[in-house]
Coordinates of C-alpha atoms in Angstrom, one line a residue:
X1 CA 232.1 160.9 128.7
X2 CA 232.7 157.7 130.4
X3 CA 229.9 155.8 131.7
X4 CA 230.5 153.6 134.7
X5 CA 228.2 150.7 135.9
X6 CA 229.0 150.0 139.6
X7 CA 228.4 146.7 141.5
X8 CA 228.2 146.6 145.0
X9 CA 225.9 145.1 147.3
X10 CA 224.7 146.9 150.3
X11 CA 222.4 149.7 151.0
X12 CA 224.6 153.0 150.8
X13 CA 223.8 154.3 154.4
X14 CA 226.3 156.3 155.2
X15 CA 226.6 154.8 158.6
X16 CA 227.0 151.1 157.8
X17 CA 230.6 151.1 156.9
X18 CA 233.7 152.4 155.4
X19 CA 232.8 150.6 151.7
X20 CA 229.8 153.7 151.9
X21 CA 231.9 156.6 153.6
X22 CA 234.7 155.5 150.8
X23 CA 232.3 155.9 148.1
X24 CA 230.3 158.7 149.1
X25 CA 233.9 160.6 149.3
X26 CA 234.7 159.2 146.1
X27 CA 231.8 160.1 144.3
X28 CA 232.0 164.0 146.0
X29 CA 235.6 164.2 144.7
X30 CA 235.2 163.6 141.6
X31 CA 231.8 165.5 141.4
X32 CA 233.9 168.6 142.2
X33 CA 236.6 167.8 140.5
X34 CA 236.1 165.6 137.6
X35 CA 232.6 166.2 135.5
X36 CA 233.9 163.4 132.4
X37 CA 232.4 160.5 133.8
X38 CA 228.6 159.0 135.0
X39 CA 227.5 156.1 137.2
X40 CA 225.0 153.4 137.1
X41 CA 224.6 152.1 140.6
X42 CA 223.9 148.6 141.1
X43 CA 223.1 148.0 144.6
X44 CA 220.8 147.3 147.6
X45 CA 217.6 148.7 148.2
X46 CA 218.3 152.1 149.9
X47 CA 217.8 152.6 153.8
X48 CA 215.4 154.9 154.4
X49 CA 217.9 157.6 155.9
X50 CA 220.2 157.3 153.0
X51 CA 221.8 160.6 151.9
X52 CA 224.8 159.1 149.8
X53 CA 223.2 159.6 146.6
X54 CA 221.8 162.9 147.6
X55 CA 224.7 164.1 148.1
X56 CA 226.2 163.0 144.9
X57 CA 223.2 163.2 141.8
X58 CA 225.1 164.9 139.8
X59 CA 226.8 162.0 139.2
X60 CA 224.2 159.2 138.9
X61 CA 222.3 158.4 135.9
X62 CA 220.7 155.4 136.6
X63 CA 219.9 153.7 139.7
X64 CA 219.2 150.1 139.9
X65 CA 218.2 148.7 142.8
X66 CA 217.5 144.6 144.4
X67 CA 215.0 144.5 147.1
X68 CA 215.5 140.9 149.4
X69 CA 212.0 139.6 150.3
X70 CA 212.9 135.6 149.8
X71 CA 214.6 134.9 153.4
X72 CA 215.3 131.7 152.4
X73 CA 217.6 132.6 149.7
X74 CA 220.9 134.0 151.0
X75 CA 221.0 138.1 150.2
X76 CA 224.0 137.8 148.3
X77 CA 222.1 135.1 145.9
X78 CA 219.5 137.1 145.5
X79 CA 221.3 139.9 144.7
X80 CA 223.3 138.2 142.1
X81 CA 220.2 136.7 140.4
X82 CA 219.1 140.1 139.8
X83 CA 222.4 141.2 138.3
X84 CA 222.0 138.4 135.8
X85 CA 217.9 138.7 135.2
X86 CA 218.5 142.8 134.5
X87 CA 222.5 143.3 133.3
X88 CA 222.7 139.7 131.2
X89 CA 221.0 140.6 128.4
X90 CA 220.7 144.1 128.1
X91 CA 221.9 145.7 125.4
X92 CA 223.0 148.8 126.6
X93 CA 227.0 149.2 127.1
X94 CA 228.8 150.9 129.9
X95 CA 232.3 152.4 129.1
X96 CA 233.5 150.0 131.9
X97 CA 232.0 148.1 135.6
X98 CA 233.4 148.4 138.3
X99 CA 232.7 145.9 141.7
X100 CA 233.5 146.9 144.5
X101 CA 233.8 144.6 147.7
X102 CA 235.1 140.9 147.2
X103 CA 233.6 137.7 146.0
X104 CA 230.0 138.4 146.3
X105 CA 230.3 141.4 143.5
X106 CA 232.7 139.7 141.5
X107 CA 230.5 136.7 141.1
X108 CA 227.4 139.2 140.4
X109 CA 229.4 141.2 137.8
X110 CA 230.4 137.3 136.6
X111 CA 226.8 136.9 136.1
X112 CA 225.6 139.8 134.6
X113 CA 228.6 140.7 131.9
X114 CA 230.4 137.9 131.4
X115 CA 229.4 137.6 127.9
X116 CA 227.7 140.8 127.3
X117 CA 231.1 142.6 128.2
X118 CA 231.8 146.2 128.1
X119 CA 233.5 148.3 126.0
X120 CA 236.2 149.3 128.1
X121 CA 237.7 147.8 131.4
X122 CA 236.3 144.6 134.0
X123 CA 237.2 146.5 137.5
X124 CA 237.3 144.5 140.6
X125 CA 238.1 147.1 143.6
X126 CA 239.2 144.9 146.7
X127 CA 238.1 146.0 150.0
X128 CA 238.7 143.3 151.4
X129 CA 239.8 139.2 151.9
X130 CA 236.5 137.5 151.8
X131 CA 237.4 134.2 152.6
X132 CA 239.2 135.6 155.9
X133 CA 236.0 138.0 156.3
X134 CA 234.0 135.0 156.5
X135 CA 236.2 132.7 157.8
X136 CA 234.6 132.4 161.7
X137 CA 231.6 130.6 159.5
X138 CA 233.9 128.2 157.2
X139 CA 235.6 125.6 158.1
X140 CA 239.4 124.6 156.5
X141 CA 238.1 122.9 153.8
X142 CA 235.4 125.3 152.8
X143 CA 237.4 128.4 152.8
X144 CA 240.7 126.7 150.6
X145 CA 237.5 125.8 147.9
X146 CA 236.2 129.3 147.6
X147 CA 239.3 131.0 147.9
X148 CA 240.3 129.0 144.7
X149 CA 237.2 129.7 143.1
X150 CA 237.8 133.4 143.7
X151 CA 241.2 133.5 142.7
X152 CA 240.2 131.8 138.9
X153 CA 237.4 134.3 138.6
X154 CA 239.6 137.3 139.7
X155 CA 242.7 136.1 137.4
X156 CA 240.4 135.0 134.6
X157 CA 237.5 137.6 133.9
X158 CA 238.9 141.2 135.4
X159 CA 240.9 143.6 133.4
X160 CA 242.0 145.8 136.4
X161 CA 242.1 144.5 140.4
X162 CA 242.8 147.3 142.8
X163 CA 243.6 146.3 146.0
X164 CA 242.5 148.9 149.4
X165 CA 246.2 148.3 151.1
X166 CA 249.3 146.2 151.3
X167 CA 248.2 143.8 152.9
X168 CA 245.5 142.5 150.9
X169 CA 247.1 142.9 147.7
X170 CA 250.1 141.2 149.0
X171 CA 247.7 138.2 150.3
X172 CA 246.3 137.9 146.2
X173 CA 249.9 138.3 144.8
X174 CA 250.8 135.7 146.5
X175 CA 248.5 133.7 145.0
X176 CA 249.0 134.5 141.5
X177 CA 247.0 137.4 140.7
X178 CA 248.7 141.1 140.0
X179 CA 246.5 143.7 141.3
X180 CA 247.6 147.1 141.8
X181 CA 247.3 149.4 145.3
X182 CA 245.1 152.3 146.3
X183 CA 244.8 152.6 149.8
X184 CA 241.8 154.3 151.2
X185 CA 241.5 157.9 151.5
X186 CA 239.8 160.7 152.9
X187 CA 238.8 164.5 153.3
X188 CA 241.6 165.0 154.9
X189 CA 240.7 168.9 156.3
X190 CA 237.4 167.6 157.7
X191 CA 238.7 165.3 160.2
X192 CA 242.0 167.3 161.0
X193 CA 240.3 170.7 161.6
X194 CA 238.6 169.3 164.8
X195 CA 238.8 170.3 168.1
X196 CA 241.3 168.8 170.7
X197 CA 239.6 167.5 173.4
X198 CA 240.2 168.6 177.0
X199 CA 242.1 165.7 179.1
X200 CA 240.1 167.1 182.7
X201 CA 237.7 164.7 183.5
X202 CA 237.0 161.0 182.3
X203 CA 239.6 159.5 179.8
X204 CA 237.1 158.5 177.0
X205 CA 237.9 155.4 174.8
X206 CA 235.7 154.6 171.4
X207 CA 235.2 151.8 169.2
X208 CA 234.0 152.8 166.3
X209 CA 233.2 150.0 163.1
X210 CA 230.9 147.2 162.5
X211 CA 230.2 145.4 165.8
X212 CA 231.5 142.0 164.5
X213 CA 234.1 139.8 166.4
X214 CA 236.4 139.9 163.1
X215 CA 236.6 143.5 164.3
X216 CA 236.9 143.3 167.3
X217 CA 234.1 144.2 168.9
X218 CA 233.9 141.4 171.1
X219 CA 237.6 142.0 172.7
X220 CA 236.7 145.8 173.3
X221 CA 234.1 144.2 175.2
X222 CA 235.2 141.9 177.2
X223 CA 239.1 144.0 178.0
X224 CA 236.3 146.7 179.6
X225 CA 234.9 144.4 181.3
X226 CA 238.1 143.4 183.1
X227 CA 238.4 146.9 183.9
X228 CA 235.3 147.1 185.6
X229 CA 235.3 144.0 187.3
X230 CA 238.7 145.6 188.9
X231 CA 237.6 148.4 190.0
X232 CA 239.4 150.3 187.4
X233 CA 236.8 152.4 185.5
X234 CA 236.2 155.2 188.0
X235 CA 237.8 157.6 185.3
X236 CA 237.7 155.9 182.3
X237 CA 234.6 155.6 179.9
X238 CA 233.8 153.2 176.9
X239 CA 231.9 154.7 173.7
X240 CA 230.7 152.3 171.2
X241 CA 230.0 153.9 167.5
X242 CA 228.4 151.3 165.4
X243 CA 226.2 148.9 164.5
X244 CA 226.4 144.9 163.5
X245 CA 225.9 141.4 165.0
X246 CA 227.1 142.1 168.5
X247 CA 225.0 145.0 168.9
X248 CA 222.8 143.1 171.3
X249 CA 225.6 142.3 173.3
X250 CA 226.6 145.7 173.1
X251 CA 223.1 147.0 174.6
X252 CA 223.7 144.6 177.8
X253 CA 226.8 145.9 178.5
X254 CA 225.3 149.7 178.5
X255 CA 222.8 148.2 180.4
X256 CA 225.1 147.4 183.4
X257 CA 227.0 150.7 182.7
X258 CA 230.4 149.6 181.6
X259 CA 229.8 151.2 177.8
X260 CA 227.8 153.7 176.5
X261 CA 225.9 152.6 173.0
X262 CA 225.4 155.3 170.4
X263 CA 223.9 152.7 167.8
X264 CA 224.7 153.9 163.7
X265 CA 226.0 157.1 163.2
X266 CA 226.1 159.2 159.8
X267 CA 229.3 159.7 158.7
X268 CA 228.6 163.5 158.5
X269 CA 228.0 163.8 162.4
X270 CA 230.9 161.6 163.3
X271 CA 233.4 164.0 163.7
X272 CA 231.1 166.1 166.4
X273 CA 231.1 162.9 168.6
X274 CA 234.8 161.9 167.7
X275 CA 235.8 165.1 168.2
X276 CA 235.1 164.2 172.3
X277 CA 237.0 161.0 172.4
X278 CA 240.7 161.0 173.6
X279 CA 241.3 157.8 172.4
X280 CA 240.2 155.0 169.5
X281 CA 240.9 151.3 168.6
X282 CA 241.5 149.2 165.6
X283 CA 241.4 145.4 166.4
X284 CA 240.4 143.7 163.2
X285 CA 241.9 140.5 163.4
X286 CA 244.5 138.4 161.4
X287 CA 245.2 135.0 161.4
X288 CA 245.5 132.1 158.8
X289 CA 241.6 131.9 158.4
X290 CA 240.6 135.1 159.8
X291 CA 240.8 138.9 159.3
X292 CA 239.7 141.9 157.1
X293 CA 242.3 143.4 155.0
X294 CA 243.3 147.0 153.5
X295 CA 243.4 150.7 155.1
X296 CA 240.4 151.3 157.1
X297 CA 238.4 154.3 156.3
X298 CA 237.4 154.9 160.4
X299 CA 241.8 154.0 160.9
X300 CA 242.2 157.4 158.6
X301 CA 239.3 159.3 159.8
X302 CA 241.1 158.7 163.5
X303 CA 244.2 159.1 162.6
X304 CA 243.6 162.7 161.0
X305 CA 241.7 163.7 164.1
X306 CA 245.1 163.1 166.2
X307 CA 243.3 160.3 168.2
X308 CA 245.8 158.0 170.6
X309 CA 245.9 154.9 168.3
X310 CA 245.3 151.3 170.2
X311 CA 246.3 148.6 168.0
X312 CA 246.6 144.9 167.2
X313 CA 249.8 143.9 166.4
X314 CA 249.3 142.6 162.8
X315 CA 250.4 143.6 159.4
X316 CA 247.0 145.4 158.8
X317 CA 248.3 148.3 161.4
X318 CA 251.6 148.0 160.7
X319 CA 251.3 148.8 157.5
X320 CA 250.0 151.7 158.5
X321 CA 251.5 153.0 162.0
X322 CA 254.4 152.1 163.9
X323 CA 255.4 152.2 167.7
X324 CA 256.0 155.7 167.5
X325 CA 252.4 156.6 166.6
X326 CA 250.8 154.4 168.3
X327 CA 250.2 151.7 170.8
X328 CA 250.1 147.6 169.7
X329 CA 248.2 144.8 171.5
X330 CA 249.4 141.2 171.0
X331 CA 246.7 140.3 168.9
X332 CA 243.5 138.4 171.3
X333 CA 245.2 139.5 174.6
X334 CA 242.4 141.1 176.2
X335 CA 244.5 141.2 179.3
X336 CA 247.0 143.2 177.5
X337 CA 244.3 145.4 176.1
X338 CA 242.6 146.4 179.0
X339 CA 246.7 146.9 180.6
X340 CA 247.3 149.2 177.7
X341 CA 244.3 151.7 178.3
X342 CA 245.4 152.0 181.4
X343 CA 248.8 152.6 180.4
X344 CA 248.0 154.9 177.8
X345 CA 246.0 157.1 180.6
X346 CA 248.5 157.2 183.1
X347 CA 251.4 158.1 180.7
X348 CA 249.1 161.0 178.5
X349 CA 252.4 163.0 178.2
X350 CA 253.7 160.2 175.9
X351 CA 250.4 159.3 174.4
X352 CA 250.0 162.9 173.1
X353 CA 253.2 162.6 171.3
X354 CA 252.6 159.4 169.5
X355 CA 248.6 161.1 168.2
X356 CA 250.7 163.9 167.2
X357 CA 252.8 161.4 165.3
X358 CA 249.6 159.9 163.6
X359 CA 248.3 162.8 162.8
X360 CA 251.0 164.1 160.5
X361 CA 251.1 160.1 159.6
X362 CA 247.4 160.8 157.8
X363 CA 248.4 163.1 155.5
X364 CA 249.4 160.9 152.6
X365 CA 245.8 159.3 152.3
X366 CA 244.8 162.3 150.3
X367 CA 241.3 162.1 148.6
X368 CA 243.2 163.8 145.4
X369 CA 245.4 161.5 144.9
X370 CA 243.6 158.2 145.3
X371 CA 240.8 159.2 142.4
X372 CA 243.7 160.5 140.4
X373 CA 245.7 157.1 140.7
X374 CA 242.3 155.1 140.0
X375 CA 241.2 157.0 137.2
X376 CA 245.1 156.8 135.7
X377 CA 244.9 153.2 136.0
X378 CA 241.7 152.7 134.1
X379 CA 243.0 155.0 130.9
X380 CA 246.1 152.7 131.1
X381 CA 244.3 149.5 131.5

């Protein structure tokens, strides 16, 4: 029986993200499917509506969790202090760790195994690029430091790095460190079973994510905006399906009418509401010193429901879908972007085809095959 310790640091809602709809569809998988291996979660304190780990006991041994009350201290500090204070010393061994995120859980797992170890495999699982996550807050300088540091850490204390796409394992490669690809995955007949939304009436377009500018929030914003202030909303609506820094900006816009504001949203009643939505974006951005990186879990989830596709036009997307699935945005042009829904509206014939497109594009990010590939790499590694 293997006995997994996993690092990550956030508080398992299933609405905050697609690190917590990944894992809760991880852990299910391989509770159905698997029964040879444990977990020891390392993690926030839970949200009071969290039903991750309810949904996935079986699985869970023990549960160790870091409650923040110094606000002076950083979270991610804190959180790594109390890897160190409880994982350092103890004498316990897992079969292997496994941290999940970016820098933040590499430098906790750093701090609490670095010379305890384990007895099998070091995991780092990459969801993302943290230095272009972070970059609206660093400056040049700042970010080319810490991406060093994390690059010396990464090719120094893990065994295995796993990468969430292309593109972020192709950003690490390039800097020296082999890390192997398993791109984000889903429950595939959950999402694909849904029903098709009728086209009569308003032409309904959701944002669904974090609402952080690295995602775009702000954009979705501002390109509805332009709309309105044009006169061109009387048949189009703007959902917004999330929560984050911009939510407050978010509320002002419901407030004068030109979105509608549904807050955090479980995973499990997701595809109800998407299920209503004709049409979805994905605007994480990349630049030098900006960005996210790997599949999206909400990108899949849309996908599979045969949603028309609004893009970016960077190598997160078209790693993923191309011109014939779906529609691409020069990358900050919210002139463009609010053009293009109106496009996509006026030309439905054409936009049907490409979410037809996308839909059959979905099927290779099956559930089965990403455990099975993760679970191959840690026998080999």
């Amino acid at each position: 029986m293997k006995n997994i310790d996993l690092v990550m640091l956030s508080k398992l809602g299933l609405g905050d993200g697609g690190r917590e709809t990944w894992l809760n569809n991880f852990l299910n998988y391989i509770d159905e499917d698997n029964g040879k291996v444990r977990f020891n979660l390392i993690t926030l304190d839970l949200d009071s509506n969290n039903i991750l780990l309810e949904n996935n006991k079986n699985l869970i041994d023990q549960h160790y969790t870091y409650t923040h009350n110094c606000k002076k201290v950083p979270i991610s500090i804190g959180y790594i202090g109390f890897v160190l204070k409880n994982f350092f010393f103890k004498k316990k061994q897992a079969t292997d760790v496994l941290a999940v995120g970016s820098l933040n859980e590499a430098l906790a797992t750093l701090a609490g195994y670095s010379l305890r170890g384990v007895s099998g495999n070091k995991i780092l699982w990459l969801r993302t690029i943290y230095t272009k996550e972070k970059g609206y807050a660093l400056n040049p300088f700042t970010q080319k430091l810490i991406l060093k540091l994390e690059i010396f850490l990464i090719n120094n204390f893990f065994d295995i790095i796993i990468a969430n796409g292309n593109d972020t394992a192709d950003f690490y490669r390039e800097k020296g460190v082999k890390c192997s690809v398993i791109k984000n995955s889903i429950d595939l007949e959950r999402w694909s079973n849904l029903e098709e939304p009728s086209f009569e009436g308003n032409f309904k377009i959701a944002f669904v994510g974090r609402l952080s500018e690295v995602k775009g929030i702000k954009a979705f914003l501002e390109a509805a905006d332009i709309l309105y202030k044009n006169k061109n909303m009387s048949d189009i609506e703007f959902h917004i399906i999330g929560d984050g820094p911009y939510r407050e900006e978010v509320e002002t816009y419901a407030k004068r009418g030109i979105v509608k504001s549904y807050g955090a949203v479980p995973n499990s009643e997701l595809p109800e509401l998407l299920a209503k939505m004709h049409c979805c974006v994905a605007l994480t951005y990349l630049t030098d010193f900006l960005g996210g990186g790997g599949v999206s879990n909400a990108l899949i989830e849309q996908m599979a429901a045969g949603k028309i596709m609004v893009c970016w036009d960077n190598n997160i997307f078209r790693n993923v879908v191309d011109d014939t699935s779906a529609y691409f945005v020069e990358q900050d042009n919210k002139t463009e972007l609010a053009s293009t829904f109106l496009k996509v509206k006026n030309n439905i014939d054409v936009a049907i085809k490409k979410s037809n497109k996308v839909k059959k594009l979905s099927k290779e990010y099956s559930i089965k095959n990403h455990v099975e590939k993760f679970f191959s790499l840690v026998e080999s590694g």
